[in-house]
Coordinates of N, CA and C in Angstrom, one line a residue:
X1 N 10.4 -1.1 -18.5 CA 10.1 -0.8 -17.1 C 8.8 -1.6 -16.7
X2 N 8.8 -2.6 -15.6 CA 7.5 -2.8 -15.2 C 6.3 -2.3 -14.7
X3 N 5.4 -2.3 -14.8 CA 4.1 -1.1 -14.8 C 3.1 -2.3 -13.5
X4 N 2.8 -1.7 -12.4 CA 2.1 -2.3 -12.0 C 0.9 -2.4 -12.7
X5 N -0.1 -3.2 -12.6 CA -1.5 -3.3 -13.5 C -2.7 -3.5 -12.6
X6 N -2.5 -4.3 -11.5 CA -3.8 -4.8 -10.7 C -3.5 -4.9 -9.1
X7 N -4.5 -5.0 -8.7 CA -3.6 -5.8 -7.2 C -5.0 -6.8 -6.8
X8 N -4.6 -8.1 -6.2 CA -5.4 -8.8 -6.0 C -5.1 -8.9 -4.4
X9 N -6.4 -8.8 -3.8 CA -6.6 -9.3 -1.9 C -7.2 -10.3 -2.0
X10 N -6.8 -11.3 -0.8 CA -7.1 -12.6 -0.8 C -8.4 -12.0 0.7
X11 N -9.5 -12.5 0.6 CA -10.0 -12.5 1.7 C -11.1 -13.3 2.1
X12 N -11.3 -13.7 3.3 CA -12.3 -15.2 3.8 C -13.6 -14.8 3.1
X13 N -14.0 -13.8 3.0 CA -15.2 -13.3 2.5 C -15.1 -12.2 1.4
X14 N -14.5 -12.3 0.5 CA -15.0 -11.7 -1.2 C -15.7 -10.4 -1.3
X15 N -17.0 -11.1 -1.4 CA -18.4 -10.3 -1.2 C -17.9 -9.2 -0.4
X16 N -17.9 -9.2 1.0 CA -18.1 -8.0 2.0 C -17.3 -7.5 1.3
X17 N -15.5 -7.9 1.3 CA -14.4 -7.0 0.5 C -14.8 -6.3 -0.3
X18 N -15.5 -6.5 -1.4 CA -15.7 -5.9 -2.6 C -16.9 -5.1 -2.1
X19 N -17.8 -5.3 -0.8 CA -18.5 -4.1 -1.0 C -18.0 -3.0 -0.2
X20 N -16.9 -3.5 0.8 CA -16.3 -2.2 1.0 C -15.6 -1.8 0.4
X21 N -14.8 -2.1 -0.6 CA -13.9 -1.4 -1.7 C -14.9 -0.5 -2.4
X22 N -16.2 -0.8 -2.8 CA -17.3 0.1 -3.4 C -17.7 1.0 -2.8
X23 N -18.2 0.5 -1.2 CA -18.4 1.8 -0.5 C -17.5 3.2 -0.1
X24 N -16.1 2.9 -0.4 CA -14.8 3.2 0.7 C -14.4 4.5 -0.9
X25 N -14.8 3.6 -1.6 CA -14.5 4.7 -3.1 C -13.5 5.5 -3.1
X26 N -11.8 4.5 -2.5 CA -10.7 5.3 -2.9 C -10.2 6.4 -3.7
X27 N -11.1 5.7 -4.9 CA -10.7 6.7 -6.3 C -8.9 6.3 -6.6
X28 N -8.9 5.5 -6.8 CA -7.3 4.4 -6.9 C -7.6 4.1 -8.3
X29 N -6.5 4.6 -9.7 CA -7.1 4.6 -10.9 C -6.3 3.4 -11.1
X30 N -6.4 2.2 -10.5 CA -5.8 0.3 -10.7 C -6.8 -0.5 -10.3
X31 N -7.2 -1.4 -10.8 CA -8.1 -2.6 -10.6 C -7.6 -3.0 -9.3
X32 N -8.7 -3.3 -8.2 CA -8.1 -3.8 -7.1 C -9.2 -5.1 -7.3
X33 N -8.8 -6.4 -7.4 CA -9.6 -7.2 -7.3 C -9.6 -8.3 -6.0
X34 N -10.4 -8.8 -5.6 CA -11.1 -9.6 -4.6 C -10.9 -10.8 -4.5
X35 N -10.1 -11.6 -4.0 CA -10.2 -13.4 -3.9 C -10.6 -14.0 -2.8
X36 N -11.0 -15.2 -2.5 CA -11.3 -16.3 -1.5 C -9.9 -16.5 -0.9
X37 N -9.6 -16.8 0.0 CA -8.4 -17.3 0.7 C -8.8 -17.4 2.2
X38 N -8.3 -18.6 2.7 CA -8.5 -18.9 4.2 C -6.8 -19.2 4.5
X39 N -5.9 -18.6 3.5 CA -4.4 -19.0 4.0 C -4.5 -18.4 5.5
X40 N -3.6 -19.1 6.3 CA -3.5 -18.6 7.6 C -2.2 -17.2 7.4
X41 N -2.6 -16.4 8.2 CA -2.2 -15.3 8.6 C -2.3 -14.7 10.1
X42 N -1.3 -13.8 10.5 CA -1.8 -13.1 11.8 C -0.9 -11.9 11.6
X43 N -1.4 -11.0 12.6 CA -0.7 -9.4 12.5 C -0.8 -8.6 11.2
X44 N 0.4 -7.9 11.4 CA 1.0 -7.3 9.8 C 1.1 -8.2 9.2
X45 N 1.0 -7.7 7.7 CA 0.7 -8.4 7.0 C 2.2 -8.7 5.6
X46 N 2.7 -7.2 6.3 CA 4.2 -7.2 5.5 C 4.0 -6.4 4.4
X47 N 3.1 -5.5 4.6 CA 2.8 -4.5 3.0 C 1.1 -3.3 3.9
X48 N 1.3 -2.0 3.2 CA 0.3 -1.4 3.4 C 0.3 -0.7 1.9
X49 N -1.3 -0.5 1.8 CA -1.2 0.6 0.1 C -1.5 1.6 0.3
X50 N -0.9 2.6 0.2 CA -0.9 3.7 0.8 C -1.3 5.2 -0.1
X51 N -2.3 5.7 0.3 CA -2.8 7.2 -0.9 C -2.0 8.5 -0.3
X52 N -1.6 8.9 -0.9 CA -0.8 10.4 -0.6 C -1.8 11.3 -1.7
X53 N -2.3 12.3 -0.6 CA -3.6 13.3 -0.6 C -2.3 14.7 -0.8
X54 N -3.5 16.0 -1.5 CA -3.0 17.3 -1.9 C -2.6 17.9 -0.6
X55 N -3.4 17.6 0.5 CA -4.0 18.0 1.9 C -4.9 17.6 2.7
X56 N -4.6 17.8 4.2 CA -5.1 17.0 5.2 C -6.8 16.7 4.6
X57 N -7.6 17.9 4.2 CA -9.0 17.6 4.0 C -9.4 16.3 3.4
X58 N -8.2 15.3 2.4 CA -8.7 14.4 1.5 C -8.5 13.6 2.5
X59 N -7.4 13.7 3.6 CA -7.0 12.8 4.6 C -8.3 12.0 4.9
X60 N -8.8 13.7 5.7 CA -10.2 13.0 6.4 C -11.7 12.2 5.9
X61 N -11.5 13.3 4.6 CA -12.2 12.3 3.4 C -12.4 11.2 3.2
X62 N -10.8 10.4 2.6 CA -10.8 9.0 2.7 C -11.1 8.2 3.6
X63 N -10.6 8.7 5.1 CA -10.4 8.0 6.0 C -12.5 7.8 6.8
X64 N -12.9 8.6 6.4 CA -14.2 9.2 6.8 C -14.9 7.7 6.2
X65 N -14.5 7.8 4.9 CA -15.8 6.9 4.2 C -14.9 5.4 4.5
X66 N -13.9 5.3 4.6 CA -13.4 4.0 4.7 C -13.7 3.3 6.6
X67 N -13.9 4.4 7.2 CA -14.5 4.1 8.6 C -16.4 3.6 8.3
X68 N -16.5 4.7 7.6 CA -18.4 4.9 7.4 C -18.3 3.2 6.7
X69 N -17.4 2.7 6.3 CA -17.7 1.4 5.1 C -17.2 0.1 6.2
X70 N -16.6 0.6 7.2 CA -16.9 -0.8 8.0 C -14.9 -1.0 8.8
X71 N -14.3 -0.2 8.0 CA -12.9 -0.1 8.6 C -12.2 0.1 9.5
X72 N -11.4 -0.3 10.8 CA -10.9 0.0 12.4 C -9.8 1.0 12.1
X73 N -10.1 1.9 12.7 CA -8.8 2.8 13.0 C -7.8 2.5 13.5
X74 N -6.9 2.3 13.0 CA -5.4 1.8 13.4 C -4.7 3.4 14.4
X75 N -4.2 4.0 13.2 CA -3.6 5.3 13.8 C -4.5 6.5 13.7
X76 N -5.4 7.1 14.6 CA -6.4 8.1 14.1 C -5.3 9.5 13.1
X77 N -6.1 10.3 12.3 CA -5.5 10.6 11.4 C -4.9 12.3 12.2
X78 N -3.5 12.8 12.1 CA -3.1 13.8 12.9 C -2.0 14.4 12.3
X79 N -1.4 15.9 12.5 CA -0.5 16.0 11.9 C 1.1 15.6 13.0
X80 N 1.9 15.5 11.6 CA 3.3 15.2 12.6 C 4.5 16.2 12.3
X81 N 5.6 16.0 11.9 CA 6.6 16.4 11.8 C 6.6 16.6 10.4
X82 N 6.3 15.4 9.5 CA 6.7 15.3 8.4 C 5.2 15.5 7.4
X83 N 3.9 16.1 8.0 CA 2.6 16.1 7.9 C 1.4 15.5 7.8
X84 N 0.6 15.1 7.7 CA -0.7 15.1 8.1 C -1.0 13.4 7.8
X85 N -1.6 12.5 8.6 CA -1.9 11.4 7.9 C -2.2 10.1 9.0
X86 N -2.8 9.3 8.9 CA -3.7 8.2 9.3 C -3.5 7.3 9.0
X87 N -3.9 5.9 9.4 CA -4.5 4.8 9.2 C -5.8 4.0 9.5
X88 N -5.7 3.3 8.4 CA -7.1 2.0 9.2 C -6.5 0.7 8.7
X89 N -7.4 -0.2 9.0 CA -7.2 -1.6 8.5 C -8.8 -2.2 8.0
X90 N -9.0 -2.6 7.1 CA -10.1 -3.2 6.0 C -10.6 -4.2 6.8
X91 N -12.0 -4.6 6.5 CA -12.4 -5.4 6.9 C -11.8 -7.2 6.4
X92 N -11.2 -7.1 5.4 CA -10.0 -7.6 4.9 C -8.7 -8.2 5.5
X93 N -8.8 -7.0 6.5 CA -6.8 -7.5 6.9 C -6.3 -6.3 6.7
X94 N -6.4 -5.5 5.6 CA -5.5 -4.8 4.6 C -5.1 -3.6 5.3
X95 N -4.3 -3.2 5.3 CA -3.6 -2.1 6.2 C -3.7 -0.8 4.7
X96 N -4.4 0.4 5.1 CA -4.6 1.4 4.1 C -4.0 2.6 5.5
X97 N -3.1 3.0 4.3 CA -2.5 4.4 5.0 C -2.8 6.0 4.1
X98 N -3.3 6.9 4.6 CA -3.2 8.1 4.1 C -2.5 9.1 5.1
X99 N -1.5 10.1 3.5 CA -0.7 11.3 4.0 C -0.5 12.5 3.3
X100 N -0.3 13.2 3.7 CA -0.5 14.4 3.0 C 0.9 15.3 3.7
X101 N 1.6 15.8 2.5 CA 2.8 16.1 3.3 C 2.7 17.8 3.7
X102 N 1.4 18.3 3.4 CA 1.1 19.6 4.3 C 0.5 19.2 5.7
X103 N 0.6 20.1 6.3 CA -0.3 20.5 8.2 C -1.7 20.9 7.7
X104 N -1.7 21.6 6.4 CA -2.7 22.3 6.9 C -3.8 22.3 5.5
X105 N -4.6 22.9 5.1 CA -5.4 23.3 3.7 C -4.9 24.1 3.2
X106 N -4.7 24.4 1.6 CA -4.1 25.9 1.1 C -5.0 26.1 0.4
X107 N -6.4 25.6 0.0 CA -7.3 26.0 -0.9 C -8.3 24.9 -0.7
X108 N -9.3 24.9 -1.8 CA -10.2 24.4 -2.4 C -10.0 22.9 -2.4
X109 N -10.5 21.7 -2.2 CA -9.9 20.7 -2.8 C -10.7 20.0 -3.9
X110 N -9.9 19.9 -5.5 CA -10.2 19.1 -7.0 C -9.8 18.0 -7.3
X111 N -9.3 17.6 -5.9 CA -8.6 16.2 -6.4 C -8.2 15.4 -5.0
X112 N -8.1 13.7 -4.9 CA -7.6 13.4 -3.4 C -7.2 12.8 -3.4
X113 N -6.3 12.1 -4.3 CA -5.1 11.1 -4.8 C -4.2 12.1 -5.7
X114 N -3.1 12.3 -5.1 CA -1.9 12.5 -5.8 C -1.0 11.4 -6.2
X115 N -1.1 10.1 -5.1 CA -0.2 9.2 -5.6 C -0.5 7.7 -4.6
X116 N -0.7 6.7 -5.7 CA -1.1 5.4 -5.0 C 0.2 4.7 -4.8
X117 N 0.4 4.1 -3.7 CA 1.8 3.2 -3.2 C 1.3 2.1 -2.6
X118 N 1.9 0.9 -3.2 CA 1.8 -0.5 -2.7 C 3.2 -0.6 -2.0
X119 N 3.5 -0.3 -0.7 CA 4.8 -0.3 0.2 C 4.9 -2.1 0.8
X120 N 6.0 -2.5 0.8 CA 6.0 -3.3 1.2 C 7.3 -3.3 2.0
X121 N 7.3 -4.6 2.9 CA 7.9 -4.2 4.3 C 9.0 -5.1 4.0
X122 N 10.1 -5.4 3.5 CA 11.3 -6.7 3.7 C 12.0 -6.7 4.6
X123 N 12.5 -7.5 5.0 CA 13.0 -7.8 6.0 C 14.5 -7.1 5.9
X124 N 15.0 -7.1 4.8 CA 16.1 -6.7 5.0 C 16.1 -5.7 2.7
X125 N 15.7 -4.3 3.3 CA 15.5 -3.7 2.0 C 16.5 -3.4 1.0
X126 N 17.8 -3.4 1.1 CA 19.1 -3.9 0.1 C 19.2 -5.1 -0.6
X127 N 18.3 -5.8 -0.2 CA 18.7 -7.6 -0.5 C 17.3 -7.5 -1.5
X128 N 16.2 -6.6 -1.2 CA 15.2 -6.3 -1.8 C 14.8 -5.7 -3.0
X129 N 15.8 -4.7 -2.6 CA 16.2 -3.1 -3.6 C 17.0 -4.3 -5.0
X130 N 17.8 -5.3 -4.1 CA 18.5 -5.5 -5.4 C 18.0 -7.0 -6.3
X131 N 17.2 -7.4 -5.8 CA 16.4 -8.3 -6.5 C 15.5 -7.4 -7.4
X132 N 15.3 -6.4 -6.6 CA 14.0 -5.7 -7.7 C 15.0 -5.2 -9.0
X133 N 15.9 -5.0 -8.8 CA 16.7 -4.0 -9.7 C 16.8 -5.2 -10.8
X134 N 17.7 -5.9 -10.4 CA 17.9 -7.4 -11.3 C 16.8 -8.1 -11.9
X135 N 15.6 -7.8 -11.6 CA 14.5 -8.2 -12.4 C 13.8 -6.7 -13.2
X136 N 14.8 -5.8 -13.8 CA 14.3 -4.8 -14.5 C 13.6 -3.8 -13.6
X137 N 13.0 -3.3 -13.0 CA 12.3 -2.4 -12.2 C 13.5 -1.1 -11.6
X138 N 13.2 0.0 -12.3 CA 14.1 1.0 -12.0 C 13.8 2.1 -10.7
X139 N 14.4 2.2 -10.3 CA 14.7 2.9 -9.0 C 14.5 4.5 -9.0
X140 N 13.7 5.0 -8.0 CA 13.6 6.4 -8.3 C 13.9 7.2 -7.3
X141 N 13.8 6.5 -6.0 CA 14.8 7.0 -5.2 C 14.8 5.7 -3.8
X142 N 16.3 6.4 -3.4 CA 16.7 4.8 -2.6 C 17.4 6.2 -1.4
X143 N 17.3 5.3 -0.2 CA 18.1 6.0 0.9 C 18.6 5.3 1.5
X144 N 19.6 4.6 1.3 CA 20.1 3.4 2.1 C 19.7 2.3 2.0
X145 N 19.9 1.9 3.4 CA 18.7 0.2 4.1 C 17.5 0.5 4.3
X146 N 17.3 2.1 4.1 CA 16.2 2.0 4.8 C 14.8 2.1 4.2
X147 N 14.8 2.8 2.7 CA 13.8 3.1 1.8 C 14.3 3.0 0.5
X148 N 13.3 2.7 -0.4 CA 13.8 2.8 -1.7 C 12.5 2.8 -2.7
X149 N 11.8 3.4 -3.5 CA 11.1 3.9 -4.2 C 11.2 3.4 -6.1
X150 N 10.3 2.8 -6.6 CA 10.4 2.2 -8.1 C 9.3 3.0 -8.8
X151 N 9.6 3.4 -10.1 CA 9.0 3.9 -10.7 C 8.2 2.8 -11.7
X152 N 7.3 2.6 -11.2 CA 6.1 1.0 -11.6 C 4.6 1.9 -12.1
X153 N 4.7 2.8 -12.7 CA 3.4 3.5 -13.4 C 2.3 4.4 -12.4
X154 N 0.8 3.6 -12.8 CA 0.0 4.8 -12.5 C 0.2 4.0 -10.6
X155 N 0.9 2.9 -10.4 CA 1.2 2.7 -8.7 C 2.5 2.5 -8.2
X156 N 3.2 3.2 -7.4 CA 4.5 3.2 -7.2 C 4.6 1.8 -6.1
X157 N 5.8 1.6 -6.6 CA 6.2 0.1 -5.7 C 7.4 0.5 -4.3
X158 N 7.0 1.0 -3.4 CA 8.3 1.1 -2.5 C 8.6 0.1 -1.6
X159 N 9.8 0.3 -1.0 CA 10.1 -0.5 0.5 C 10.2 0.2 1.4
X160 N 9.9 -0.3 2.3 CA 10.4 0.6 3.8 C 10.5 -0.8 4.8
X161 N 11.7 -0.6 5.6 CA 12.1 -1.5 6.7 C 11.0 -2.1 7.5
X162 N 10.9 -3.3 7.4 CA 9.6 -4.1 7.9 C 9.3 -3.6 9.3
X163 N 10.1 -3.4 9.9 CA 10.2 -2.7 11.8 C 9.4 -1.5 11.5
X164 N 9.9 -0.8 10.5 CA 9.4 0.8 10.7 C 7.8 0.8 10.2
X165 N 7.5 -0.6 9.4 CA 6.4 -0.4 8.4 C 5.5 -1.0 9.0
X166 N 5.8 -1.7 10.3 CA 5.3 -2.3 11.4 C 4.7 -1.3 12.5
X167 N 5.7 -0.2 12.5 CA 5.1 0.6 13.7 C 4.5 1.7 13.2
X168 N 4.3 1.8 11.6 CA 3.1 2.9 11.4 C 1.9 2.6 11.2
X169 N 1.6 1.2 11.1 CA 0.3 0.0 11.3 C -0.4 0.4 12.6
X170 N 1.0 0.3 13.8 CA 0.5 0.1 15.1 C 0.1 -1.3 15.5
X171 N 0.8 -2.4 14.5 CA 0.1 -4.0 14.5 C 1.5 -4.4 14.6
X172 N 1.8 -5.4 15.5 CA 2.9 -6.6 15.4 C 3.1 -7.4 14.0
X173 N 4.8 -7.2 14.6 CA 4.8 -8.2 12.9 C 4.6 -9.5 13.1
X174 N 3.7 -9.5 11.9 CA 2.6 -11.3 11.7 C 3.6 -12.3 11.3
X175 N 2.7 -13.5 11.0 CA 3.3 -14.6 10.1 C 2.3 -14.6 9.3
X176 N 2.6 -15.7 8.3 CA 1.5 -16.5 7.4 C 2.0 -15.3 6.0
X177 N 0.4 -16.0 5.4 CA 0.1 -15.5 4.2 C -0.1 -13.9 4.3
X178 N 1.2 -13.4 2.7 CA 0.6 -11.6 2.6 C -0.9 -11.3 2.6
X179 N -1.8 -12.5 1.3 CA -2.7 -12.4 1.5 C -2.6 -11.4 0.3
X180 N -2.0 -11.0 -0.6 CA -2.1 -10.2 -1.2 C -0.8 -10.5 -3.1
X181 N -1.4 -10.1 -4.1 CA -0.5 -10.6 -5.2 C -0.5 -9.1 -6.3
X182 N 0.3 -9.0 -6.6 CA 0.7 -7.8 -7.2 C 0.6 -8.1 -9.1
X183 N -0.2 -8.0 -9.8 CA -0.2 -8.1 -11.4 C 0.5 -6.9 -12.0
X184 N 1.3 -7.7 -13.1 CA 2.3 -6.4 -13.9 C 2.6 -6.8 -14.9
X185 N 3.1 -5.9 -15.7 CA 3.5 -6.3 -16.8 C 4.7 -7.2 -17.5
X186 N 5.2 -8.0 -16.6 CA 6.3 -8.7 -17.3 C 6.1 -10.4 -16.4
X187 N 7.2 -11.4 -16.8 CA 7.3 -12.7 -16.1 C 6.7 -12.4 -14.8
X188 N 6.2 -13.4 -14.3 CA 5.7 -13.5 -12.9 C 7.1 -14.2 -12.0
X189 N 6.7 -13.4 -10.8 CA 8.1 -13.7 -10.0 C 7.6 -13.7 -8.4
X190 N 8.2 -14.4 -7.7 CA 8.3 -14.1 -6.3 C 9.8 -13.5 -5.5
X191 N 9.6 -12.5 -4.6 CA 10.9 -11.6 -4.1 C 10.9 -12.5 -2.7
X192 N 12.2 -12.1 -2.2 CA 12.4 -12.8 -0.9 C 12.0 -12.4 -0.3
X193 N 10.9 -11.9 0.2 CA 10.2 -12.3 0.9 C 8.7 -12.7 1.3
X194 N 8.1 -13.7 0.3 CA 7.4 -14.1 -0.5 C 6.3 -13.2 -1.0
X195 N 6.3 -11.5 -1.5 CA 5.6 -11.4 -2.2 C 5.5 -11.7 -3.6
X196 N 4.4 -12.1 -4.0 CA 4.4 -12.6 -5.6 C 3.4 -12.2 -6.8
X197 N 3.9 -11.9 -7.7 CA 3.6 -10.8 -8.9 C 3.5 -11.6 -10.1
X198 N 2.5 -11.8 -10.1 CA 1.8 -12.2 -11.5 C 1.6 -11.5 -12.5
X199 N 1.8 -12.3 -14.0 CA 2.0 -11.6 -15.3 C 0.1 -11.4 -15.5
X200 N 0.4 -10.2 -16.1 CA -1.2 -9.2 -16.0 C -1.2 -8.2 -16.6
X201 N -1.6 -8.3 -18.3 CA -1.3 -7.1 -18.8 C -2.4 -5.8 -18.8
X202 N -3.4 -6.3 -17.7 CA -4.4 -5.3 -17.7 C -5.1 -5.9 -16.6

């Protein structure tokens, strides 16, 4: 099974990146590391990483220090139908989503990562689901065209329909560079639609 290991952001300025990844103190138990890149990009970016919290309070938490560290509110954080949760965008580019699938607090909170997701947006997620499948990566839950979920270790790998993953951004879908490279444990590969995953055994 492939195990995600790292994730690398490409960004015009490094430095700032990495001091807001320090200030913002996700608490994301994966190496997020920092590169130079001036590839051209605009809009979405075709991927968001996304933290799923115990309850709304970690919501505001995360979202609190990643604003305090220099980050624009995309979607202010609120509850919905399916519960509680926000966005911003990094001084980076990087589209960071938090959710919490309660409305409300049921106690005390000892923890504010239940589960890290690197979601990515394809254009068309059957054609995606099944490239991932064919290069080893096992499936943990799939619902159609429309979603589908990989069991890739301590960071889950999903898809969601690039339309839908566009309108919880609140950003148009971009061109250019993701801007972003995924390290794991096996052959390096690129999926159709050019995200690319380098071999990274740590």
């Amino acid at each position: 099974m492939p195990t995600i290991t790292s994730l690398t952001i490409e960004a015009d300025d490094p430095a700032a990146a990495e001091k807001f990844y320090t200030d913002a103190a996700f608490g994301v138990a994966l190496p997020i590391r920092v590169e130079q890149s001036s590839a051209p990009t605009t809009g979405f970016r075709g991927f968001t990483l996304s933290i799923v919290t115990p309850q709304p309070s970690a919501v505001d938490a995360l979202m609190g220090r990643a604003l305090a560290a220099g980050a624009v509110a995309l979607k202010p954080a609120k509850k919905s139908l399916w519960g509680y949760g926000g966005s911003v965008q990094a001084p980076d580019g990087t589209v960071w989503t938090f959710a919490s699938s309660k409305r409300k607090d049921s106690g005390p909170l000892d923890h504010e990562v239940e589960q890290f997701v690197v979601q990515l947006g394809p254009a068309d997620v059957g054609a995606s689901k099944k490239f991932y499948v064919e290069n080893g990566f096992a499936v943990a839950r799939s619902y159609g065209s429309r979603y589908a979920e990989f069991d890739t270790g301590t960071a889950t790998l999903a898809l969601t329909r690039q339309a839908n993953l566009a309108k919880v951004t609140g950003l148009s879908v971009g061109t250019g560079s993701h801007r972003v490279r995924i390290g794991f444990d096996a052959d390096s590969l690129t999926d159709p639609d050019g995200f690319v995953w380098t071999t990274n055994a740590g």
